[in-house]
PDB file of C-alpha atoms in Angstrom:
ATOM      1  CA  UNK A   1     -10.684  45.107  13.674  1.00  0.00           C
ATOM      2  CA  UNK A   2     -12.920  42.946  15.916  1.00  0.00           C
ATOM      3  CA  UNK A   3     -14.733  41.608  12.854  1.00  0.00           C
ATOM      4  CA  UNK A   4     -11.428  40.628  11.219  1.00  0.00           C
ATOM      5  CA  UNK A   5     -10.319  38.873  14.405  1.00  0.00           C
ATOM      6  CA  UNK A   6     -13.577  36.923  14.525  1.00  0.00           C
ATOM      7  CA  UNK A   7     -13.201  35.814  10.881  1.00  0.00           C
ATOM      8  CA  UNK A   8      -9.621  34.713  11.448  1.00  0.00           C
ATOM      9  CA  UNK A   9     -10.595  32.884  14.627  1.00  0.00           C
ATOM     10  CA  UNK A  10     -13.316  30.879  12.893  1.00  0.00           C
ATOM     11  CA  UNK A  11     -11.087  30.156   9.895  1.00  0.00           C
ATOM     12  CA  UNK A  12      -8.256  29.025  12.156  1.00  0.00           C
ATOM     13  CA  UNK A  13     -10.588  26.729  14.129  1.00  0.00           C
ATOM     14  CA  UNK A  14     -11.894  25.131  10.932  1.00  0.00           C
ATOM     15  CA  UNK A  15      -8.437  24.550   9.467  1.00  0.00           C
ATOM     16  CA  UNK A  16      -7.050  23.217  12.748  1.00  0.00           C
ATOM     17  CA  UNK A  17      -9.950  20.740  12.995  1.00  0.00           C
ATOM     18  CA  UNK A  18      -9.324  19.543   9.442  1.00  0.00           C
ATOM     19  CA  UNK A  19      -5.579  19.136  10.011  1.00  0.00           C
ATOM     20  CA  UNK A  20      -6.086  17.302  13.299  1.00  0.00           C
ATOM     21  CA  UNK A  21      -8.470  14.858  11.577  1.00  0.00           C
ATOM     22  CA  UNK A  22      -6.029  14.419   8.679  1.00  0.00           C
ATOM     23  CA  UNK A  23      -3.156  13.955  11.101  1.00  0.00           C
ATOM     24  CA  UNK A  24      -5.038  11.284  13.039  1.00  0.00           C
ATOM     25  CA  UNK A  25      -5.528   9.308   9.812  1.00  0.00           C
ATOM     26  CA  UNK A  26      -1.892   9.710   8.775  1.00  0.00           C
ATOM     27  CA  UNK A  27      -0.490   8.775  12.184  1.00  0.00           C
ATOM     28  CA  UNK A  28      -2.585   5.598  12.168  1.00  0.00           C
ATOM     29  CA  UNK A  29      -1.232   4.361   8.849  1.00  0.00           C
ATOM     30  CA  UNK A  30       2.193   3.145   7.828  1.00  0.00           C
ATOM     31  CA  UNK A  31       3.598   3.062   4.302  1.00  0.00           C
ATOM     32  CA  UNK A  32       6.191   0.489   3.290  1.00  0.00           C
ATOM     33  CA  UNK A  33       8.223   0.680   0.070  1.00  0.00           C
ATOM     34  CA  UNK A  34       9.542  -2.701  -1.007  1.00  0.00           C
ATOM     35  CA  UNK A  35      11.882  -3.815  -3.750  1.00  0.00           C
ATOM     36  CA  UNK A  36      10.883  -7.394  -4.542  1.00  0.00           C
ATOM     37  CA  UNK A  37      13.460  -9.522  -6.337  1.00  0.00           C
ATOM     38  CA  UNK A  38      12.083 -12.272  -8.558  1.00  0.00           C
ATOM     39  CA  UNK A  39      14.831 -14.762  -9.425  1.00  0.00           C
ATOM     40  CA  UNK A  40      15.273 -18.500  -9.829  1.00  0.00           C
ATOM     41  CA  UNK A  41      15.203 -19.136  -6.067  1.00  0.00           C
ATOM     42  CA  UNK A  42      11.477 -19.911  -6.137  1.00  0.00           C
ATOM     43  CA  UNK A  43      10.019 -21.474  -9.266  1.00  0.00           C
ATOM     44  CA  UNK A  44       7.092 -23.660 -10.329  1.00  0.00           C
ATOM     45  CA  UNK A  45       7.030 -25.837 -13.446  1.00  0.00           C
ATOM     46  CA  UNK A  46       4.067 -27.180 -15.412  1.00  0.00           C
ATOM     47  CA  UNK A  47       1.540 -24.840 -13.776  1.00  0.00           C
ATOM     48  CA  UNK A  48       0.913 -22.090 -16.296  1.00  0.00           C
ATOM     49  CA  UNK A  49      -1.326 -23.131 -19.222  1.00  0.00           C
ATOM     50  CA  UNK A  50       0.961 -21.073 -21.460  1.00  0.00           C
ATOM     51  CA  UNK A  51       3.872 -23.302 -20.488  1.00  0.00           C
ATOM     52  CA  UNK A  52       7.277 -22.237 -19.260  1.00  0.00           C
ATOM     53  CA  UNK A  53       8.337 -21.475 -15.702  1.00  0.00           C
ATOM     54  CA  UNK A  54       6.624 -19.303 -13.096  1.00  0.00           C
ATOM     55  CA  UNK A  55       9.050 -17.465 -10.829  1.00  0.00           C
ATOM     56  CA  UNK A  56       7.852 -15.882  -7.598  1.00  0.00           C
ATOM     57  CA  UNK A  57       8.924 -14.306  -4.309  1.00  0.00           C
ATOM     58  CA  UNK A  58       7.125 -15.006  -0.980  1.00  0.00           C
ATOM     59  CA  UNK A  59       6.873 -12.620   1.967  1.00  0.00           C
ATOM     60  CA  UNK A  60       5.622 -13.802   5.367  1.00  0.00           C
ATOM     61  CA  UNK A  61       4.220 -10.998   7.517  1.00  0.00           C
ATOM     62  CA  UNK A  62       2.094 -10.473  10.611  1.00  0.00           C
ATOM     63  CA  UNK A  63      -0.468  -7.722  11.002  1.00  0.00           C
ATOM     64  CA  UNK A  64      -0.957  -5.780  14.230  1.00  0.00           C
ATOM     65  CA  UNK A  65      -4.149  -4.013  13.181  1.00  0.00           C
ATOM     66  CA  UNK A  66      -7.169  -5.167  11.211  1.00  0.00           C
ATOM     67  CA  UNK A  67      -8.276  -3.110   8.237  1.00  0.00           C
ATOM     68  CA  UNK A  68      -7.717  -2.313   4.585  1.00  0.00           C
ATOM     69  CA  UNK A  69      -4.227  -2.853   3.178  1.00  0.00           C
ATOM     70  CA  UNK A  70      -3.386  -1.217  -0.141  1.00  0.00           C
ATOM     71  CA  UNK A  71      -0.904  -3.071  -2.370  1.00  0.00           C
ATOM     72  CA  UNK A  72       0.427  -1.203  -5.381  1.00  0.00           C
ATOM     73  CA  UNK A  73       3.073  -2.457  -7.814  1.00  0.00           C
ATOM     74  CA  UNK A  74       3.871   1.023  -9.136  1.00  0.00           C
ATOM     75  CA  UNK A  75       7.002   0.106 -11.092  1.00  0.00           C
ATOM     76  CA  UNK A  76       8.778  -2.998 -12.387  1.00  0.00           C
ATOM     77  CA  UNK A  77      11.907  -4.057 -14.241  1.00  0.00           C
ATOM     78  CA  UNK A  78      11.018  -7.495 -15.545  1.00  0.00           C
ATOM     79  CA  UNK A  79      12.039  -9.788 -18.398  1.00  0.00           C
ATOM     80  CA  UNK A  80      11.327  -8.265 -21.821  1.00  0.00           C
ATOM     81  CA  UNK A  81       9.615  -5.272 -20.219  1.00  0.00           C
ATOM     82  CA  UNK A  82       6.723  -7.342 -18.848  1.00  0.00           C
ATOM     83  CA  UNK A  83       4.228  -5.271 -16.845  1.00  0.00           C
ATOM     84  CA  UNK A  84       1.772  -8.055 -15.997  1.00  0.00           C
ATOM     85  CA  UNK A  85       2.165  -8.850 -12.287  1.00  0.00           C
ATOM     86  CA  UNK A  86       0.018 -10.567  -9.666  1.00  0.00           C
ATOM     87  CA  UNK A  87      -0.338 -10.628  -5.874  1.00  0.00           C
ATOM     88  CA  UNK A  88      -1.418 -13.801  -4.075  1.00  0.00           C
ATOM     89  CA  UNK A  89      -2.141 -13.857  -0.339  1.00  0.00           C
ATOM     90  CA  UNK A  90      -2.354 -17.073   1.669  1.00  0.00           C
ATOM     91  CA  UNK A  91      -3.729 -17.353   5.196  1.00  0.00           C
ATOM     92  CA  UNK A  92      -2.438 -20.933   5.421  1.00  0.00           C
ATOM     93  CA  UNK A  93       1.301 -20.982   6.069  1.00  0.00           C
ATOM     94  CA  UNK A  94       1.463 -24.638   4.957  1.00  0.00           C
ATOM     95  CA  UNK A  95      -0.006 -23.910   1.519  1.00  0.00           C
ATOM     96  CA  UNK A  96       1.792 -25.031  -1.614  1.00  0.00           C
ATOM     97  CA  UNK A  97       2.507 -21.559  -2.972  1.00  0.00           C
ATOM     98  CA  UNK A  98       1.304 -20.774  -6.498  1.00  0.00           C
ATOM     99  CA  UNK A  99      -0.109 -24.302  -6.898  1.00  0.00           C
ATOM    100  CA  UNK A 100      -2.775 -23.958  -4.194  1.00  0.00           C
ATOM    101  CA  UNK A 101      -5.547 -21.411  -4.663  1.00  0.00           C
ATOM    102  CA  UNK A 102      -4.768 -18.331  -2.578  1.00  0.00           C
ATOM    103  CA  UNK A 103      -7.131 -16.863   0.009  1.00  0.00           C
ATOM    104  CA  UNK A 104      -6.973 -13.545  -1.868  1.00  0.00           C
ATOM    105  CA  UNK A 105      -5.690 -12.584  -5.299  1.00  0.00           C
ATOM    106  CA  UNK A 106      -5.180  -9.346  -7.205  1.00  0.00           C
ATOM    107  CA  UNK A 107      -4.262  -9.109 -10.886  1.00  0.00           C
ATOM    108  CA  UNK A 108      -4.729  -5.371 -11.386  1.00  0.00           C
ATOM    109  CA  UNK A 109      -7.058  -2.513 -10.497  1.00  0.00           C
ATOM    110  CA  UNK A 110     -10.530  -4.019 -10.063  1.00  0.00           C
ATOM    111  CA  UNK A 111      -9.398  -7.564 -10.912  1.00  0.00           C
ATOM    112  CA  UNK A 112      -9.225 -10.208  -8.207  1.00  0.00           C
ATOM    113  CA  UNK A 113     -11.026 -12.073  -5.464  1.00  0.00           C
ATOM    114  CA  UNK A 114     -10.934 -12.561  -1.691  1.00  0.00           C
ATOM    115  CA  UNK A 115     -10.045 -10.184   1.090  1.00  0.00           C
ATOM    116  CA  UNK A 116     -13.107  -8.026   0.566  1.00  0.00           C
ATOM    117  CA  UNK A 117     -12.609  -7.663  -3.183  1.00  0.00           C
ATOM    118  CA  UNK A 118     -15.410  -8.286  -5.630  1.00  0.00           C
ATOM    119  CA  UNK A 119     -14.780 -11.554  -7.466  1.00  0.00           C
ATOM    120  CA  UNK A 120     -13.843 -10.333 -10.950  1.00  0.00           C
ATOM    121  CA  UNK A 121     -11.009 -12.706 -11.830  1.00  0.00           C
ATOM    122  CA  UNK A 122     -11.395 -14.534 -15.156  1.00  0.00           C
ATOM    123  CA  UNK A 123      -8.951 -17.428 -14.981  1.00  0.00           C
ATOM    124  CA  UNK A 124      -5.758 -17.025 -17.029  1.00  0.00           C
ATOM    125  CA  UNK A 125      -7.043 -14.406 -19.415  1.00  0.00           C
ATOM    126  CA  UNK A 126      -4.044 -12.153 -18.920  1.00  0.00           C
ATOM    127  CA  UNK A 127      -4.274  -8.432 -18.262  1.00  0.00           C
ATOM    128  CA  UNK A 128      -1.127  -6.500 -19.140  1.00  0.00           C
ATOM    129  CA  UNK A 129      -1.139  -4.468 -15.966  1.00  0.00           C
ATOM    130  CA  UNK A 130       0.453  -4.520 -12.546  1.00  0.00           C
ATOM    131  CA  UNK A 131      -1.415  -5.560  -9.426  1.00  0.00           C
ATOM    132  CA  UNK A 132      -3.106  -2.765  -7.509  1.00  0.00           C
ATOM    133  CA  UNK A 133      -5.798  -3.401  -4.957  1.00  0.00           C
ATOM    134  CA  UNK A 134      -7.124  -3.037  -1.434  1.00  0.00           C
ATOM    135  CA  UNK A 135      -7.369  -6.203   0.631  1.00  0.00           C
ATOM    136  CA  UNK A 136      -8.978  -6.446   4.060  1.00  0.00           C
ATOM    137  CA  UNK A 137      -6.841  -8.385   6.544  1.00  0.00           C
ATOM    138  CA  UNK A 138      -7.478  -9.463  10.136  1.00  0.00           C
ATOM    139  CA  UNK A 139      -5.423  -8.117  13.028  1.00  0.00           C
ATOM    140  CA  UNK A 140      -2.725 -10.138  14.797  1.00  0.00           C
ATOM    141  CA  UNK A 141      -2.673 -12.638  11.939  1.00  0.00           C
ATOM    142  CA  UNK A 142       0.107 -14.081   9.820  1.00  0.00           C
ATOM    143  CA  UNK A 143      -0.121 -14.208   6.032  1.00  0.00           C
ATOM    144  CA  UNK A 144       2.119 -15.073   3.125  1.00  0.00           C
ATOM    145  CA  UNK A 145       2.142 -12.606   0.242  1.00  0.00           C
ATOM    146  CA  UNK A 146       3.410 -13.995  -3.051  1.00  0.00           C
ATOM    147  CA  UNK A 147       4.617 -11.659  -5.793  1.00  0.00           C
ATOM    148  CA  UNK A 148       4.747 -13.101  -9.299  1.00  0.00           C
ATOM    149  CA  UNK A 149       4.096 -12.638 -12.975  1.00  0.00           C
ATOM    150  CA  UNK A 150       2.158 -15.326 -14.801  1.00  0.00           C
ATOM    151  CA  UNK A 151       3.803 -14.346 -18.047  1.00  0.00           C
ATOM    152  CA  UNK A 152       6.058 -17.409 -18.483  1.00  0.00           C
ATOM    153  CA  UNK A 153       9.769 -17.213 -17.633  1.00  0.00           C
ATOM    154  CA  UNK A 154       9.573 -13.727 -16.093  1.00  0.00           C
ATOM    155  CA  UNK A 155      12.175 -12.529 -13.589  1.00  0.00           C
ATOM    156  CA  UNK A 156      13.389  -9.146 -12.368  1.00  0.00           C
ATOM    157  CA  UNK A 157      12.335  -6.636  -9.724  1.00  0.00           C
ATOM    158  CA  UNK A 158       9.064  -5.074  -8.595  1.00  0.00           C
ATOM    159  CA  UNK A 159       8.678  -1.818  -6.682  1.00  0.00           C
ATOM    160  CA  UNK A 160       5.741  -2.353  -4.330  1.00  0.00           C
ATOM    161  CA  UNK A 161       4.107   0.116  -1.958  1.00  0.00           C
ATOM    162  CA  UNK A 162       2.041  -1.210   0.943  1.00  0.00           C
ATOM    163  CA  UNK A 163      -0.208   1.219   2.812  1.00  0.00           C
ATOM    164  CA  UNK A 164      -1.208  -0.452   6.066  1.00  0.00           C
ATOM    165  CA  UNK A 165      -3.558   0.703   8.849  1.00  0.00           C
ATOM    166  CA  UNK A 166      -0.883  -0.185  11.401  1.00  0.00           C
ATOM    167  CA  UNK A 167       2.553  -1.679  11.784  1.00  0.00           C
ATOM    168  CA  UNK A 168       3.347  -4.849   9.858  1.00  0.00           C
ATOM    169  CA  UNK A 169       5.907  -7.231  11.324  1.00  0.00           C
ATOM    170  CA  UNK A 170       8.275  -9.064   8.998  1.00  0.00           C
ATOM    171  CA  UNK A 171      11.971  -9.757   8.961  1.00  0.00           C
ATOM    172  CA  UNK A 172      11.916  -8.784   5.272  1.00  0.00           C
ATOM    173  CA  UNK A 173      10.528  -5.270   5.848  1.00  0.00           C
ATOM    174  CA  UNK A 174      12.721  -2.199   6.103  1.00  0.00           C
ATOM    175  CA  UNK A 175      11.710   0.923   8.050  1.00  0.00           C
ATOM    176  CA  UNK A 176       8.267   2.340   7.256  1.00  0.00           C
ATOM    177  CA  UNK A 177       8.161   5.336   4.928  1.00  0.00           C
ATOM    178  CA  UNK A 178       7.397   7.981   6.041  1.00  0.00           C
ATOM    179  CA  UNK A 179       8.297   7.578   9.699  1.00  0.00           C
ATOM    180  CA  UNK A 180       5.411   8.433  12.007  1.00  0.00           C
ATOM    181  CA  UNK A 181       7.455  11.160  13.685  1.00  0.00           C
ATOM    182  CA  UNK A 182       8.100  12.751  10.285  1.00  0.00           C
ATOM    183  CA  UNK A 183       4.378  12.882   9.592  1.00  0.00           C
ATOM    184  CA  UNK A 184       3.753  14.567  12.944  1.00  0.00           C
ATOM    185  CA  UNK A 185       6.480  17.098  12.215  1.00  0.00           C
ATOM    186  CA  UNK A 186       4.936  17.921   8.831  1.00  0.00           C
ATOM    187  CA  UNK A 187       1.539  18.478  10.468  1.00  0.00           C
ATOM    188  CA  UNK A 188       3.124  20.715  13.122  1.00  0.00           C
ATOM    189  CA  UNK A 189       4.920  22.777  10.478  1.00  0.00           C
ATOM    190  CA  UNK A 190       1.727  23.246   8.461  1.00  0.00           C
ATOM    191  CA  UNK A 191      -0.255  24.356  11.507  1.00  0.00           C
ATOM    192  CA  UNK A 192       2.580  26.593  12.668  1.00  0.00           C
ATOM    193  CA  UNK A 193       2.777  28.189   9.236  1.00  0.00           C
ATOM    194  CA  UNK A 194      -0.937  28.852   9.187  1.00  0.00           C
ATOM    195  CA  UNK A 195      -0.879  30.410  12.669  1.00  0.00           C
ATOM    196  CA  UNK A 196       1.938  32.693  11.571  1.00  0.00           C
ATOM    197  CA  UNK A 197      -0.035  33.661   8.470  1.00  0.00           C
ATOM    198  CA  UNK A 198      -3.072  34.555  10.595  1.00  0.00           C
ATOM    199  CA  UNK A 199      -0.948  36.613  12.963  1.00  0.00           C
ATOM    200  CA  UNK A 200       0.537  38.724  10.202  1.00  0.00           C
ATOM    201  CA  UNK A 201      -2.863  38.988   8.532  1.00  0.00           C
ATOM    202  CA  UNK A 202      -4.325  40.484  11.715  1.00  0.00           C
ATOM    203  CA  UNK A 203      -1.341  42.811  12.115  1.00  0.00           C
ATOM    204  CA  UNK A 204      -1.857  44.102   8.581  1.00  0.00           C
ATOM    205  CA  UNK A 205      -5.511  44.865   9.343  1.00  0.00           C
ATOM    206  CA  UNK A 206      -4.751  46.921  12.447  1.00  0.00           C
TER     207      UNK A 206
END
């Protein structure tokens, strides 16, 4: 029986350490789900070499923590089923959006420049994929994110998930998903379940 107790004790200590480390990571990150509406409110003419109009939606936000921010356009409902979307980030609030070169740009997984990304962007050679990338931002800084498709005359909605290392402040953000308290509750339930499992395991060995 003593041997079984020792095995369970070491296993419990290992699992608890792993869950505490995982919990620390989760509690220090915040996930935001955004529905971005692209309509005729913001539009640029005579910019795209392919012609037509470029519609976009800006989002001004302020970081509270420096680190890696993951931006993922995981779903879209755009004109004619377009899937080609782009993310532009400006660190100059006076920039002429779309027209001016952004500080960072992402055109899909592994395609972009700035913000810690490898410079792999090849002008307007279009990639039929949604933006997805990790961009390193400074703490306590204000940026403008611009969501757009450079397929001419494209409007509609984008579902965008932002995984941030800390809270992001913006009047256009809704509550973070999941809430931090929810994450802590999930961790507590997992640990509690494992402790209960160990208890009954020991009882069965007696």
